[in-house]
Amino acid sequence: MMKKKSISASKASLFFFLCQMISALDVPLDLSQPPTITQQSPKDYIVDPRENIVIQCEAKGKPPPSFSWTRNGTHFDIDKDELVTMKPNSGTLVINIMNGGKAEAYEGVYQCTARNERGAAISNNIVIRPSRSPLWTKEKLEPNQVREGDSLVLHCRPPVGLPPPIIFWMDNAFQRLPQSERVSQGLNGDLYFSNVQPEDTREDYICYARFNHTQTIQQKQPISVKVFSMDSLNDTIAANLSDTDIYGAKPVTERPPILLTPTGTTSNKVELRGNVLLLECIAAGLPTPVIRWIKEGGELPANRTFFENFKKTLKIIDVSEADSGNYKCIARNILGSTHHVISVTVKAAPYWITAPRNLVLSPGEDGSLICRANGNPKPSISWLSNGVPIAIAPEDPSRKVDGDTIIFSAVQERSSAVYQCNASNEYGYLLANAFVNVLAEPPRILTPANKLYQVILDSPALIDCAYFGSPKPEIEWFKGVKGSILRGNEYVFHDNGTLEIPVAQKDSSGTYTCVARNELGKIQNEVQLEVKDPTLIIKQPEYKVIQRYGHVSFECIIKHDSTLIPTVIWLKDNDELPDDERFLVGKDNLTIMNVTDKDDGTYTCIVNTTLDSVSASAVLTVVARPNPPFDLELTGQLERSIELSWIPGDENNSPITSFVIEYEDGLHEPGVWHYQTEVPGSQTTVQLKLSPYVNYSFRVIAVNEIGRSQPSEPSEQYLTKSANPDENPSNVQGIGSEPDNLVITWESLKGFQSNGPGLQYKVSWRQKDVDDEWTSVVVANVSKYIVSGTPTFVPYEIKVQALNDLGYAPEPSEVIGHSGEDLPMVAPGNVQVHVINSTLAKVHWDPVPLKSVRGHLQGYKVYYWKVQSLSRRSKRHIEKKILTFRGNKTFGMLPGLEPYSSYKLNVRVVNGKGEGPASPDKVFKTPEGVPSSPSFLKITNPTLDSLTLEWGSPTHPNGILISYILKFQPINNTHELGPLVEIRIPANESSLILKNLNYSTRYKFYFNAQTSVGSGSQITEEAVTIMDEGKMAMASRQVDIATQGWFIGLMCAVALLILILLIVCFIRRNKGGKYPVKEKEDAHADPEIQPMKEDDGTFGEYSDAEDHKPLKKGSRTPSDRTVKKEDSDDSLVDYGEGVNGQFNEDGSFIGQYSGKKEKEPAEGNESSEAPSPVNAMNSFV
């Protein structure tokens, strides 16, 4: 959508150069030369009789010429007429009409002669005529009484004026009368009616004639037209005739076309070459005929043919002889056609083929004047010398006339003269002056010295060397001060002396020298050429689509020669920008704020310099939501369908993609609009399905990519007839709310679904599988009916049928419902428990009889709870848990049991009403498991070679503890682990003193408890023995050093770095990563530390102490503690769900435990005391 064009100075320069070629033979005015007419009035000169008459005649020559005039072929002595003067140094006449003169007295044919010692030039014959604007002659106009459907011509007949007036028809209020295919104005000014209609009746048909030359308008008297319709005409005839007369006008009848103008079947038309050809055909007929034009044996000329006046006028501009031929107009309506053939002949007034041109010769030279013209008929050529026919002009031995050519041989100075060539035929004449000037002159260069020429790179450079001399000089060009003569294909040398460089380059810049020489002398001139960089638009405006009220910006970034000053102009649709503050013109952009629809168009950036011009255009399309449709119309009304049509609103430059049709039910839901349908944007009609007993109104919404239009105005209302209901209520259900009832529900029909007044529902039911009759009731304005006194949980057949005042809907389909449920009566029997391992058990039961369920069997619930722990024998609050098992299932898994504990459970059946009685409690016990980790591990009383360990028993022993296992190993300064030592401690101990340890050494401890099943989770800690006295003395000296400021600063920096490292390690450990110490531990892990065994097939307890403990007081978590879960023989579906669960869509039970699992205490939350500052310092050394 972007356009770009560049206009350099080359075209303008080339045009200037051609003008120079034409004027190259002009003789400088300081040299002797015959007169040349430079300005004169037109041949046919119509003047305003109220103003002075000015007849122009200007000429040049050396010596300056004198002027004289002839009028109607005889000498016009201006000195004898005081109203006529001649301008000084001019031949122009001024006739002073405003001082009492009359223009009519000066009508005639005038001719001017300009004369000096070298010859005489004459002007054209100038015909002076004053303009005329006469009044209409008085006439009595009778009223025009015409029958409806007949044709009529109102004649204008304007007065003959000079020039002819412009005709138009208006009324008394000065309003132009409307014209159409039926009523139009002809070329002669008459007003033609192809057929009249009653609305043509009026009394003020007025023809006006405007005379432009005198700026006057003449008015004809008003014409009255009265059109009689058939009915009124019959009444008039009946009132004026006796009963015995036969009367009665015929009704309006259709008529085939007849031509009102031109008459007949053929006519002729003559037009002159170059004029505008106007052909006209106006026809009468009913219906109004349509006009068509053809050219017999050819085609109407393309690009020059136009149709006007509703195709009644054929217009061909700039006609030529090739446009001669037969043109046929054809008038046609449904009853037939007629035609007329106009034979067109194109004649031609004389026109130049070769006009004579001034001739400058040196004594003894030869030359010729050529005068060639054409026309139809062919013009005759005649020659004059100094205004006198050449046959009677003085003899000149150097001159010979040969038809349209005068040949000169060995001319002398006395051969100088002005010759006139006259070419004429019956349609006009041509007159041309051309002189022969005999001179002997050395060369002269007319181009100013050192003239600067500037051109754009890669465009033509035209360097001028205007010259004169007689004989004609020869021209040579040089470049540079000592350059050689220019030759070659890269240059073009023109006859007028101009040097052309077709494609100028940067190295074309420089000094150019023009040398002119003839036999009388030589002269040279230097000029300068500069080649400039072109102006470029490097960032052009781009096509934009913008929503209404948005902002848009067009860029126009330019690059130009540094020596040229560009100006940037913005145009809209090739015109100036609107004078609106919303248009902001920046240095390299145009911004439009709050865009409106009128801003739509083409924006052009034009960059001008003194040498070139470039432009780039882009289109702005303003889009918006479409305007709403209008003119909604309902047609084809039927009981169940109707056709809706509409006219789309303006799409606002974004094509309409669809139309949404909505309806309103004014009877049932007034003011509420509902979606009806949607059709493609190309469709403007739609067949709509209707429902009975609805008072419809429709509206249409147009949709495009921008959005939805406002709704159209509503259509007219259409009320459909009532009918039986077409459909029955949906979603019919029968569910009892009490053991002895049946609640029947349904979804009521909407208002428009009722199809008529008096909507009701017939509700019917009967017990299934029992040979009962249907029981029915009719209800209204409800969607529920309760049947009482039913047996408990019995199936029923149910149906609901709609009806209104006109009848019933089709027979409805039957649905099955049930009367109300009651609680189950029997508990499950034969409850058995099979303990799988210390945390999992499987329970079995026998199903209850279905009749005892007394409702929809939903499943079984297992209630179970821990009675006591076998290891502690302590009572605690009983927390019952519930698992629900779906459907008729007779077993389930009980997960999450605590090892070495006593449990009870019972089972209950569940229906929609609730739970049945519980089965007798069943007792079962879980075996021992591995214990949890010790509740804490604390290391105290560090000495040179000993540490004291204290611990707490496991929170969950999960059996009888048999011992504790302690493992420990040293850690050196590089975090490498030493040999591992293991100690078994009796289960009744709670502390231990470790002796014979290394002084000033860090140890890592691993501690866990054991039952007969195996070892439980371990807890880890780290501790350090203290230093000896020698080391303490060294530490003291170090402390003295540490009191120095520089050492304190260094230690602070080191401490900060270590703190940052610890934070990073802590974050990585929380994300599952490893830090260097952890890697060392992994590298030296105790081979005896293995995952917990499952010798007895039970699940081990899972501890999360490892991954969630923060590092405190030097503690470390164990490097690896994984607990492997034993695969179960039972699938996951055997596990029950919580009591709060609900049924899935497939009827499965979803639930959760009724009680929360007791949270285990965190492990390893105790640690040994932090090392002393001296020890910490040693660890850094």
Coordinates of N, CA and C in Angstrom, one line a residue, residues 951 961-964 985-991:
W951 N 20.8 -39.9 76.1 CA 19.8 -40.0 75.0 C 18.5 -40.3 75.7
L961 N 12.3 -53.0 73.2 CA 13.7 -52.7 72.9 C 14.6 -53.7 73.5
I962 N 15.7 -54.1 72.7 CA 16.6 -55.1 73.2 C 18.0 -54.5 73.3
S963 N 18.3 -53.3 72.7 CA 19.6 -52.7 72.8 C 19.6 -51.4 72.0
Y964 N 20.8 -50.6 72.3 CA 21.1 -49.4 71.4 C 22.4 -49.7 70.7
I985 N 24.8 -51.2 73.4 CA 24.4 -50.7 74.8 C 23.1 -51.3 75.2
P986 N 23.0 -51.8 76.4 CA 21.7 -52.4 76.9 C 20.6 -51.4 76.8
A987 N 19.4 -51.9 76.6 CA 18.2 -51.1 76.4 C 17.8 -50.3 77.6
N988 N 18.3 -50.7 78.8 CA 17.9 -50.0 80.0 C 18.8 -48.8 80.3
E989 N 19.8 -48.6 79.5 CA 20.8 -47.5 79.8 C 20.3 -46.2 79.1
S990 N 20.7 -45.0 79.7 CA 20.3 -43.7 79.0 C 21.4 -42.8 79.0
S991 N 22.7 -43.3 79.3 CA 23.9 -42.4 79.2 C 25.1 -43.3 79.1

